[in-house]
Structures are given as C-alpha cells and as structure tokens.
Amino acid sequence: MALRLLWASRVASHLRISVAQRGFASAVLKDLKYADSHEWVKIEGNKATFGITDHAQDHLGDVVYVELPELGHSVSQGKSFGAVESVKATSDINSPVSGTVVEVNKELTESPGLVNSSPYEQGWIVKVELSDAGEAEKLMDSDKYSKFCEEEDAKH
Amino acid sequence: MRSPRTLEVWRLGTVNYLKSLKIQDKLVSERKAHQIPDTLLSLQHPPTYTLGKRRTDHNLLITQSELTKIGAELHYTQRGGDITFHGPHQAILYPIISLRSIGFGARNYVETLERSMIEFASMYGVKARAGNKCETGVWVGDRKIGAIGVRISSGITCHGLAFNIDPDLKYFEHIVPCGIADKEVTSLRRETDALLPSEEVIHKQLITCLAKAFSYDDVVWKEDPSVILDTKDV
C-alpha cells in the first residue's frame, strides 16, 4: 500500500485524479489515449505501447497471470488479444489499436502483480507497430476517460 | 431512474460439460449482441474434472485411464481458477450477464457470487465466509463448500460457481482442489443437521439468493429447457 502511494505521488505532476463514487481515486494520465474497455495506449510515431488502466486493475483485483500474445501476432482495435487472471476470473483484454506485436512485457510472466502496482509503467503489456495511425481518433483522451469511469462506477 | 433489470433462469438438470460450454458460448454471443437479457443456467454435471486457463494439471493426482475407470471426464477450459470437480448433487450456476451494465469488474462480480453462496448457506444455519486473499470461494471454517471459476469476455460472464449440496466428496481426493493442498472440501449435507428439501427447491433457493445479491428487479423462470438444450447449434 505504501509503495502505491509513493508511485502515485511520484507521477503527481502528470496526474489527473478522477474521484469515483466510493472515494477511490483512479489515476488517469494526461498524455495517453483510452479505450472504453479500460486499456490505455501511448502512441509514439508508428509504434504504440499499451496496457490496462488503474481503474481496470482496481476492478480486477490481484492479477496472478497474464496471457501474452506471440511476437508477430496481429491485433485489431477492440478485439481480444490476451487475458489476465485475478480472483479466479479470466478477463479478456482488448487491443486499443490495430497492428503487429513487436514486443511483450516478459516481466509479467514472473511478476503479474506489476499490472496492479504499476499499470502505466512497469505493468505495460504489449508494444505494436501500428497498421492504422488514424484509429487513435476513436479513443478517449484523459478527460473523457475520467468522466467515463465516473459514469461507470455510478451504475452500482 | 435506471431501467428494471431482468434475469432469465433456465433449469437444465444434468448436462454434459462440453454441451454446457457450447450452450454458454451461444448465450454469450447473444448477450453481447443484446439479443437476450442477463441469463442464468442452473444445472449439474456428470462426474467431471476441469482445469482453468493456467492448465494446472500437476494438481490432478490420477492418470487419464484411472479417470475413465471411475467414470469421470477431464476438460481444459478458459475460465479462471485451478482444478476442480463437478458431479451429481453439486449445484452449478452459470450466469451469462453483462458486467458493463452494472459497472462491475471481476472483483465485484466474484465477491457478489461469494455473497450469494454465503447467504444461501445461512438459510440452513451454516456460517460460511468468503476466502482469504488467493483463496477465492466460500468456506466453512477451513473447509471449502463453494468454488468459483469465471471467464469475462467483452464484459460478459460465463462459467460461474459450484456449491456442494451433497456430492460424493471422495472424487475430490483425486485432485488438489483449487490448488490448495492442506484444506478440506465439505458440503451442505456435512455442515448442517437440518432436513434438506428436494434438490429442485434447493436450486431455486440458491438462484433466488444470487438474484437478490445482484439486485435484479425481476426473475423469469423459463419453463421449457429443451429450447436451449435441443437447438441444432449445440
């Protein structure tokens, strides 16, 4: 828990905090784009790195397993490319962009908990070469995503 | 004012495991396409061992041929969780529901499944509790009475929970249940002296506890299981 607070304060300068109904502050980073299935993506030229958001990892519980795609695998925006397991539930993760997998985060095999403790940094999941840079337009920016999370959490 | 939420319940009797997977696949697609409301399957399986996505078959303690000798099947699945056994007199519920419409993630969903089973057990004076960290499921003391293994795909659930009413617990001796070596498995029959009503009544009670835990406004009991069981897709 202390480590988590340390991480949160370290990225404080980039942080936009959205306060969900039950008072849990779900971190949303300004420079990323977001899918409505709670994946984030960082686009740099024709390469993209993505993972799942702080909101997603909190709602999943402790991640015990991450199923990573193969290198060279094609991913499509909005389609499943892998899964995580937590609390005896496997949850599919969807790709926020389309492209080809060029790198996967092998650290997650030994330390799947990185997805929980550092969802935007050490817990990144896949790097791809984009096949359609324009697709990023369909994603949410940090403001829209914060609002989206608040609305979702208000449903129960 | 949110719109009323309905749960459609199909009580299917004993269903072969692979058949139940095909039924669930079809329902998940239909739920994703908004063709059906949240749906619940209530059923039992013939003796069946299943493994989750992590394929932890080191927790199966007998060979395939010994398995066949005792009249059981083995299946690998995409659900979360470790190895488990399903068999007669174990109540199984497979909710095919949209978590996005209630803003639930895996954790909330699984905790609500646990609460459903705990509430049900309390009807018979059995004090059950949710598992500690890494021990998802429902326990009476150190004895496991209810197991959970779930898959969530685009926010739609499948697989679900298994509650031991009065299964033959000897089948659990052939596995390390749920990968937890030093804990026993138990059943409602073992934990209560209360007179147990018919299994039909028991299943209805468990379903009602689940519907209440998930705050459904309306439960629709589908009368004709052959609609689901006999379609040519399955």
CSV table of C-alpha atoms in Angstrom, one decimal:
chain,number,residue,atom,x,y,z
A,1,MET,CA,0.0,0.0,0.0
A,2,ALA,CA,2.8,2.4,0.9
A,3,LEU,CA,4.6,1.6,-2.4
A,4,ARG,CA,1.4,2.5,-4.2
A,5,LEU,CA,1.2,5.9,-2.5
A,6,LEU,CA,4.8,6.5,-3.4
A,7,TRP,CA,4.1,5.7,-7.0
A,8,ALA,CA,1.1,8.0,-7.1
A,9,SER,CA,2.9,10.9,-5.6
A,10,ARG,CA,5.9,10.4,-8.0
A,11,VAL,CA,3.7,10.8,-11.0
A,12,ALA,CA,1.7,13.6,-9.3
A,13,SER,CA,2.8,16.2,-11.9
A,14,HIS,CA,1.2,14.1,-14.7
A,15,LEU,CA,-1.8,13.1,-12.7
A,16,ARG,CA,-5.4,14.0,-13.2
A,17,ILE,CA,-7.3,12.3,-10.4
A,18,SER,CA,-10.9,11.2,-11.0
A,19,VAL,CA,-12.8,10.5,-7.9
A,20,ALA,CA,-15.1,7.5,-8.2
A,21,GLN,CA,-18.3,7.2,-6.2
A,22,ARG,CA,-16.8,5.2,-3.4
A,23,GLY,CA,-13.9,7.6,-2.9
A,24,PHE,CA,-11.2,5.5,-4.7
A,25,ALA,CA,-9.0,7.8,-6.7
A,26,SER,CA,-8.4,6.1,-10.1
A,27,ALA,CA,-5.3,7.5,-11.7
A,28,VAL,CA,-5.6,8.8,-15.3
A,29,LEU,CA,-2.6,10.0,-17.1
A,30,LYS,CA,-2.9,13.1,-19.4
A,31,ASP,CA,-0.8,12.0,-22.3
A,32,LEU,CA,-2.4,8.7,-23.0
A,33,LYS,CA,-5.4,7.6,-25.0
A,34,TYR,CA,-8.0,5.3,-23.6
A,35,ALA,CA,-10.4,2.6,-24.8
A,36,ASP,CA,-13.9,2.0,-23.2
A,37,SER,CA,-12.7,-1.4,-22.2
A,38,HIS,CA,-10.2,0.3,-19.9
A,39,GLU,CA,-7.0,-0.1,-21.9
A,40,TRP,CA,-4.5,2.8,-22.2
A,41,VAL,CA,-2.2,3.4,-25.2
A,42,LYS,CA,0.9,5.6,-25.7
A,43,ILE,CA,1.5,6.4,-29.3
A,44,GLU,CA,5.0,7.4,-30.5
A,45,GLY,CA,5.2,7.7,-34.2
A,46,ASN,CA,4.1,4.5,-35.7
A,47,LYS,CA,4.7,2.5,-32.5
A,48,ALA,CA,2.3,2.1,-29.6
A,49,THR,CA,2.6,0.7,-26.1
A,50,PHE,CA,-0.4,-0.4,-24.2
A,51,GLY,CA,-1.7,-1.9,-21.1
A,52,ILE,CA,-4.7,-1.7,-18.7
A,53,THR,CA,-5.6,1.3,-16.7
A,54,ASP,CA,-5.5,1.9,-13.0
A,55,HIS,CA,-9.4,1.7,-13.0
A,56,ALA,CA,-9.2,-1.7,-14.6
A,57,GLN,CA,-6.6,-3.1,-12.3
A,58,ASP,CA,-8.5,-2.0,-9.2
A,59,HIS,CA,-11.7,-3.6,-10.6
A,60,LEU,CA,-9.9,-6.8,-11.4
A,61,GLY,CA,-8.2,-7.5,-8.0
A,62,ASP,CA,-4.8,-9.0,-7.7
A,63,VAL,CA,-3.6,-10.3,-11.1
A,64,VAL,CA,-2.0,-13.7,-10.8
A,65,TYR,CA,-1.5,-14.5,-14.5
A,66,VAL,CA,-1.1,-12.6,-17.8
A,67,GLU,CA,-1.6,-14.3,-21.1
A,68,LEU,CA,0.7,-12.6,-23.6
A,69,PRO,CA,0.3,-12.7,-27.4
A,70,GLU,CA,3.1,-14.1,-29.6
A,71,LEU,CA,5.5,-11.7,-31.4
A,72,GLY,CA,4.3,-11.0,-34.9
A,73,HIS,CA,0.7,-11.6,-33.9
A,74,SER,CA,-1.8,-9.2,-35.5
A,75,VAL,CA,-4.1,-7.2,-33.2
A,76,SER,CA,-7.2,-5.4,-34.1
A,77,GLN,CA,-8.8,-2.4,-32.4
A,78,GLY,CA,-11.5,-3.5,-30.0
A,79,LYS,CA,-10.7,-7.2,-30.3
A,80,SER,CA,-9.3,-9.5,-27.7
A,81,PHE,CA,-5.6,-10.3,-27.8
A,82,GLY,CA,-4.9,-11.8,-24.4
A,83,ALA,CA,-6.2,-12.2,-20.9
A,84,VAL,CA,-5.4,-11.6,-17.3
A,85,GLU,CA,-6.5,-13.8,-14.4
A,86,SER,CA,-7.4,-12.4,-11.0
A,87,VAL,CA,-9.8,-13.7,-8.2
A,88,LYS,CA,-10.4,-16.9,-10.2
A,89,ALA,CA,-11.7,-14.9,-13.2
A,90,THR,CA,-10.0,-14.7,-16.6
A,91,SER,CA,-10.8,-11.4,-18.2
A,92,ASP,CA,-10.1,-10.8,-21.9
A,93,ILE,CA,-8.1,-7.7,-22.7
A,94,ASN,CA,-8.8,-5.9,-25.9
A,95,SER,CA,-6.4,-4.1,-28.1
A,96,PRO,CA,-7.0,-0.3,-28.3
A,97,VAL,CA,-5.2,-0.1,-31.7
A,98,SER,CA,-4.6,-2.3,-34.7
A,99,GLY,CA,-1.1,-3.5,-35.6
A,100,THR,CA,1.6,-6.2,-35.2
A,101,VAL,CA,3.1,-7.2,-31.9
A,102,VAL,CA,6.8,-6.3,-31.8
A,103,GLU,CA,7.4,-6.7,-28.1
A,104,VAL,CA,5.7,-8.2,-25.0
A,105,ASN,CA,6.5,-7.5,-21.4
A,106,LYS,CA,8.1,-10.7,-20.3
A,107,GLU,CA,8.4,-9.4,-16.7
A,108,LEU,CA,4.7,-10.1,-16.3
A,109,THR,CA,5.3,-13.8,-16.5
A,110,GLU,CA,7.2,-13.8,-13.2
A,111,SER,CA,5.6,-10.7,-11.8
A,112,PRO,CA,2.0,-10.4,-12.9
A,113,GLY,CA,1.3,-8.1,-10.0
A,114,LEU,CA,3.1,-5.3,-11.8
A,115,VAL,CA,-0.2,-4.8,-13.6
A,116,ASN,CA,-1.7,-3.8,-10.3
A,117,SER,CA,1.2,-1.9,-8.7
A,118,SER,CA,2.3,0.0,-11.9
A,119,PRO,CA,-0.3,-0.2,-14.6
A,120,TYR,CA,1.1,2.6,-16.7
A,121,GLU,CA,4.8,2.0,-16.3
A,122,GLN,CA,6.3,-1.4,-15.3
A,123,GLY,CA,2.9,-3.1,-16.0
A,124,TRP,CA,2.8,-2.3,-19.7
A,125,ILE,CA,1.7,-5.3,-21.7
A,126,VAL,CA,2.4,-5.1,-25.4
A,127,LYS,CA,4.2,-2.9,-27.9
A,128,VAL,CA,2.9,-2.9,-31.5
A,129,GLU,CA,3.8,-1.4,-34.9
A,130,LEU,CA,0.6,0.4,-35.9
A,131,SER,CA,-1.2,-0.5,-39.1
A,132,ASP,CA,-3.7,2.4,-39.0
A,133,ALA,CA,-2.5,5.5,-37.1
A,134,GLY,CA,-5.9,7.2,-37.7
A,135,GLU,CA,-7.6,4.7,-35.4
A,136,ALA,CA,-6.4,6.6,-32.4
A,137,GLU,CA,-9.0,9.2,-33.2
A,138,LYS,CA,-11.7,6.8,-32.0
A,139,LEU,CA,-10.1,6.6,-28.5
A,140,MET,CA,-10.8,8.8,-25.5
A,141,ASP,CA,-8.5,11.5,-24.1
A,142,SER,CA,-7.8,11.6,-20.4
A,143,ASP,CA,-10.7,14.0,-19.6
A,144,LYS,CA,-13.3,11.9,-21.5
A,145,TYR,CA,-11.9,8.7,-19.9
A,146,SER,CA,-12.1,10.1,-16.4
A,147,LYS,CA,-15.7,11.0,-17.0
A,148,PHE,CA,-16.4,7.6,-18.5
A,149,CYS,CA,-15.0,5.9,-15.3
A,150,GLU,CA,-17.1,8.1,-13.1
A,151,GLU,CA,-20.3,7.2,-15.0
A,152,GLU,CA,-19.5,3.5,-15.0
A,153,ASP,CA,-18.9,3.5,-11.2
A,154,ALA,CA,-22.1,5.3,-10.7
A,155,LYS,CA,-24.0,2.4,-12.1
A,156,HIS,CA,-23.9,0.5,-8.9
B,1,MET,CA,-34.3,6.3,-12.7
B,2,ARG,CA,-32.5,3.2,-14.0
B,3,SER,CA,-34.4,0.7,-16.2
B,4,PRO,CA,-35.6,-2.5,-14.4
B,5,ARG,CA,-33.2,-5.4,-14.7
B,6,THR,CA,-34.4,-8.9,-15.5
B,7,LEU,CA,-32.7,-12.3,-15.0
B,8,GLU,CA,-33.9,-15.2,-17.2
B,9,VAL,CA,-33.3,-18.5,-15.5
B,10,TRP,CA,-33.0,-21.9,-17.2
B,11,ARG,CA,-33.0,-25.0,-15.0
B,12,LEU,CA,-31.4,-27.7,-17.2
B,13,GLY,CA,-31.0,-30.8,-15.0
B,14,THR,CA,-27.8,-32.8,-15.7
B,15,VAL,CA,-25.9,-31.6,-18.6
B,16,ASN,CA,-22.7,-32.9,-20.1
B,17,TYR,CA,-19.8,-30.5,-19.6
B,18,LEU,CA,-18.9,-29.9,-23.3
B,19,LYS,CA,-22.5,-29.4,-24.1
B,20,SER,CA,-22.8,-26.8,-21.4
B,21,LEU,CA,-19.8,-24.9,-22.8
B,22,LYS,CA,-21.5,-24.8,-26.3
B,23,ILE,CA,-24.7,-23.5,-24.7
B,24,GLN,CA,-22.8,-20.8,-22.8
B,25,ASP,CA,-20.8,-19.8,-26.0
B,26,LYS,CA,-24.1,-19.3,-27.8
B,27,LEU,CA,-25.6,-17.3,-25.0
B,28,VAL,CA,-22.5,-15.1,-24.5
B,29,SER,CA,-22.7,-14.1,-28.3
B,30,GLU,CA,-26.4,-13.4,-27.9
B,31,ARG,CA,-25.9,-11.4,-24.8
B,32,LYS,CA,-23.1,-9.4,-26.4
B,33,ALA,CA,-25.5,-8.7,-29.3
B,34,HIS,CA,-28.2,-7.6,-26.9
B,35,GLN,CA,-30.5,-10.3,-28.2
B,36,ILE,CA,-31.2,-11.8,-24.7
B,37,PRO,CA,-31.3,-10.3,-21.2
B,38,ASP,CA,-29.0,-11.4,-18.4
B,39,THR,CA,-29.4,-15.2,-18.3
B,40,LEU,CA,-28.6,-17.8,-15.6
B,41,LEU,CA,-28.1,-21.5,-16.2
B,42,SER,CA,-28.8,-23.8,-13.2
B,43,LEU,CA,-27.6,-27.4,-13.7
B,44,GLN,CA,-25.5,-30.3,-12.6
B,45,HIS,CA,-22.7,-32.2,-14.4
B,46,PRO,CA,-22.0,-35.9,-14.5
B,47,PRO,CA,-18.6,-36.6,-12.8
B,48,THR,CA,-16.2,-34.2,-14.5
B,49,TYR,CA,-12.8,-32.7,-13.6
B,50,THR,CA,-12.0,-29.3,-15.2
B,51,LEU,CA,-8.9,-27.2,-15.4
B,52,GLY,CA,-8.6,-23.4,-15.9
B,53,LYS,CA,-6.7,-21.3,-18.3
B,54,ARG,CA,-3.4,-21.9,-16.5
B,55,ARG,CA,-3.7,-25.6,-17.1
B,56,THR,CA,-2.5,-26.6,-13.7
B,57,ASP,CA,-2.7,-30.3,-14.4
B,58,HIS,CA,0.0,-31.1,-11.8
B,59,ASN,CA,-2.9,-30.8,-9.4
B,60,LEU,CA,-4.6,-33.9,-11.0
B,61,LEU,CA,-3.3,-36.9,-8.9
B,62,ILE,CA,-4.5,-39.7,-11.2
B,63,THR,CA,-3.9,-40.8,-14.8
B,64,GLN,CA,-6.4,-40.3,-17.7
B,65,SER,CA,-7.1,-44.1,-17.7
B,66,GLU,CA,-7.8,-44.1,-13.9
B,67,LEU,CA,-10.1,-41.2,-14.5
B,68,THR,CA,-12.1,-43.1,-17.2
B,69,LYS,CA,-12.2,-46.1,-14.8
B,70,ILE,CA,-14.0,-44.1,-12.2
B,71,GLY,CA,-16.4,-42.8,-14.8
B,72,ALA,CA,-15.2,-39.2,-15.0
B,73,GLU,CA,-14.3,-36.8,-17.8
B,74,LEU,CA,-11.5,-34.2,-17.9
B,75,HIS,CA,-11.8,-30.9,-19.7
B,76,TYR,CA,-9.5,-27.9,-20.1
B,77,THR,CA,-11.3,-24.6,-20.1
B,78,GLN,CA,-10.7,-20.8,-20.5
B,79,ARG,CA,-12.0,-20.0,-17.0
B,80,GLY,CA,-10.0,-18.6,-14.2
B,81,GLY,CA,-9.1,-20.8,-11.2
B,82,ASP,CA,-7.4,-24.1,-10.7
B,83,ILE,CA,-8.6,-27.7,-10.9
B,84,THR,CA,-11.9,-28.7,-9.6
B,85,PHE,CA,-14.5,-31.5,-9.6
B,86,HIS,CA,-18.2,-31.3,-10.7
B,87,GLY,CA,-20.7,-34.0,-10.1
B,88,PRO,CA,-24.1,-35.1,-9.1
B,89,HIS,CA,-25.6,-33.2,-6.1
B,90,GLN,CA,-23.4,-30.2,-6.6
B,91,ALA,CA,-25.4,-27.1,-7.6
B,92,ILE,CA,-23.9,-25.2,-10.5
B,93,LEU,CA,-24.9,-21.8,-11.6
B,94,TYR,CA,-23.5,-20.2,-14.8
B,95,PRO,CA,-24.5,-16.5,-15.0
B,96,ILE,CA,-24.3,-15.1,-18.5
B,97,ILE,CA,-24.5,-11.4,-17.5
B,98,SER,CA,-23.3,-8.0,-18.7
B,99,LEU,CA,-21.0,-6.6,-16.1
B,100,ARG,CA,-20.7,-3.3,-18.0
B,101,SER,CA,-24.4,-2.5,-17.5
B,102,ILE,CA,-23.8,-2.6,-13.7
B,103,GLY,CA,-20.3,-1.1,-13.8
B,104,PHE,CA,-18.8,-4.3,-12.2
B,105,GLY,CA,-15.3,-5.6,-12.6
B,106,ALA,CA,-14.1,-9.1,-11.9
B,107,ARG,CA,-13.5,-8.4,-8.3
B,108,ASN,CA,-17.1,-7.1,-7.5
B,109,TYR,CA,-18.6,-9.9,-9.6
B,110,VAL,CA,-16.7,-12.6,-7.8
B,111,GLU,CA,-17.4,-11.1,-4.4
B,112,THR,CA,-21.1,-11.0,-5.2
B,113,LEU,CA,-21.1,-14.6,-6.3
B,114,GLU,CA,-19.4,-15.4,-2.9
B,115,ARG,CA,-22.1,-13.4,-1.1
B,116,SER,CA,-24.8,-15.3,-2.9
B,117,MET,CA,-23.5,-18.6,-1.7
B,118,ILE,CA,-22.9,-17.3,1.9
B,119,GLU,CA,-26.5,-16.1,2.0
B,120,PHE,CA,-27.8,-19.4,0.7
B,121,ALA,CA,-25.7,-21.4,3.3
B,122,SER,CA,-27.1,-19.2,6.1
B,123,MET,CA,-30.6,-20.4,5.2
B,124,TYR,CA,-29.5,-23.7,6.7
B,125,GLY,CA,-27.7,-22.2,9.7
B,126,VAL,CA,-24.3,-22.7,8.1
B,127,LYS,CA,-21.9,-19.8,8.8
B,128,ALA,CA,-19.9,-19.6,5.6
B,129,ARG,CA,-17.3,-16.9,4.7
B,130,ALA,CA,-15.5,-15.6,1.7
B,131,GLY,CA,-12.0,-16.9,1.2
B,132,ASN,CA,-8.9,-15.0,2.2
B,133,LYS,CA,-6.6,-13.4,-0.4
B,134,CYS,CA,-5.7,-16.0,-3.1
B,135,GLU,CA,-8.5,-18.3,-1.7
B,136,THR,CA,-11.5,-17.1,-3.7
B,137,GLY,CA,-14.5,-19.2,-2.9
B,138,VAL,CA,-16.8,-20.0,0.1
B,139,TRP,CA,-15.6,-21.7,3.2
B,140,VAL,CA,-17.0,-23.0,6.4
B,141,GLY,CA,-14.0,-22.7,8.8
B,142,ASP,CA,-11.2,-24.3,6.8
B,143,ARG,CA,-13.4,-26.4,4.6
B,144,LYS,CA,-14.4,-25.3,1.2
B,145,ILE,CA,-18.1,-25.6,0.3
B,146,GLY,CA,-18.4,-23.4,-2.8
B,147,ALA,CA,-16.0,-22.8,-5.7
B,148,ILE,CA,-15.8,-20.1,-8.3
B,149,GLY,CA,-14.2,-20.1,-11.7
B,150,VAL,CA,-15.2,-17.4,-14.2
B,151,ARG,CA,-14.5,-16.1,-17.7
B,152,ILE,CA,-15.2,-12.5,-18.7
B,153,SER,CA,-15.2,-11.6,-22.4
B,154,SER,CA,-16.1,-8.1,-23.5
B,155,GLY,CA,-17.7,-7.6,-20.2
B,156,ILE,CA,-20.0,-10.7,-20.5
B,157,THR,CA,-19.5,-13.5,-17.9
B,158,CYS,CA,-19.6,-17.3,-18.4
B,159,HIS,CA,-18.7,-20.3,-16.2
B,160,GLY,CA,-19.6,-19.4,-12.6
B,161,LEU,CA,-20.0,-21.2,-9.3
B,162,ALA,CA,-20.4,-24.7,-7.9
B,163,PHE,CA,-21.9,-25.2,-4.4
B,164,ASN,CA,-21.6,-28.6,-2.8
B,165,ILE,CA,-25.0,-29.8,-1.7
B,166,ASP,CA,-24.2,-33.5,-1.1
B,167,PRO,CA,-21.7,-34.7,-3.8
B,168,ASP,CA,-19.5,-37.7,-3.3
B,169,LEU,CA,-16.6,-36.0,-1.7
B,170,LYS,CA,-14.3,-39.0,-2.5
B,171,TYR,CA,-13.9,-37.6,-6.0
B,172,PHE,CA,-12.0,-34.6,-4.6
B,173,GLU,CA,-9.3,-37.0,-3.3
B,174,HIS,CA,-8.0,-37.4,-6.8
B,175,ILE,CA,-7.1,-33.7,-7.1
B,176,VAL,CA,-5.5,-30.9,-5.1
B,177,PRO,CA,-8.8,-29.0,-5.1
B,178,CYS,CA,-8.3,-25.4,-6.4
B,179,GLY,CA,-4.6,-26.0,-5.9
B,180,ILE,CA,-4.9,-25.6,-2.2
B,181,ALA,CA,-3.2,-28.6,-0.6
B,182,ASP,CA,-4.0,-28.5,3.1
B,183,LYS,CA,-7.7,-27.7,3.2
B,184,GLU,CA,-10.7,-30.0,3.1
B,185,VAL,CA,-13.7,-29.9,0.9
B,186,THR,CA,-17.2,-30.0,2.5
B,187,SER,CA,-20.8,-30.0,1.6
B,188,LEU,CA,-24.1,-28.6,2.9
B,189,ARG,CA,-25.1,-32.1,4.0
B,190,ARG,CA,-21.9,-32.3,6.1
B,191,GLU,CA,-22.3,-28.9,7.7
B,192,THR,CA,-25.9,-29.0,8.8
B,193,ASP,CA,-28.3,-31.3,10.6
B,194,ALA,CA,-31.2,-29.5,9.1
B,195,LEU,CA,-33.5,-31.6,6.9
B,196,LEU,CA,-32.6,-30.8,3.3
B,197,PRO,CA,-35.6,-30.3,0.9
B,198,SER,CA,-35.6,-31.6,-2.6
B,199,GLU,CA,-32.8,-30.5,-4.9
B,200,GLU,CA,-35.3,-28.6,-7.0
B,201,VAL,CA,-36.2,-26.5,-4.0
B,202,ILE,CA,-32.5,-26.1,-3.0
B,203,HIS,CA,-31.5,-24.9,-6.5
B,204,LYS,CA,-34.4,-22.4,-6.5
B,205,GLN,CA,-33.2,-21.0,-3.2
B,206,LEU,CA,-29.6,-20.6,-4.4
B,207,ILE,CA,-30.8,-18.9,-7.6
B,208,THR,CA,-33.0,-16.6,-5.5
B,209,CYS,CA,-30.0,-15.6,-3.3
B,210,LEU,CA,-28.0,-14.8,-6.5
B,211,ALA,CA,-30.8,-12.8,-8.0
B,212,LYS,CA,-31.1,-10.8,-4.8
B,213,ALA,CA,-27.3,-10.3,-4.4
B,214,PHE,CA,-27.2,-8.8,-7.9
B,215,SER,CA,-30.3,-6.7,-7.3
B,216,TYR,CA,-32.4,-8.0,-10.1
B,217,ASP,CA,-35.9,-6.5,-10.2
B,218,ASP,CA,-37.4,-9.4,-11.9
B,219,VAL,CA,-36.6,-13.2,-12.3
B,220,VAL,CA,-38.2,-15.0,-15.2
B,221,TRP,CA,-38.2,-18.8,-14.7
B,222,LYS,CA,-38.1,-20.4,-18.2
B,223,GLU,CA,-40.2,-23.5,-18.3
B,224,ASP,CA,-39.0,-25.4,-21.3
B,225,PRO,CA,-35.3,-26.4,-21.1
B,226,SER,CA,-35.5,-28.2,-24.4
B,227,VAL,CA,-35.4,-24.7,-26.1
B,228,ILE,CA,-31.8,-24.3,-25.0
B,229,LEU,CA,-30.8,-28.0,-24.9
B,230,ASP,CA,-32.1,-29.1,-28.3
B,231,THR,CA,-31.1,-26.3,-30.7
B,232,LYS,CA,-29.1,-27.7,-33.6
B,233,ASP,CA,-26.1,-25.4,-32.8
B,234,VAL,CA,-25.5,-27.4,-29.7
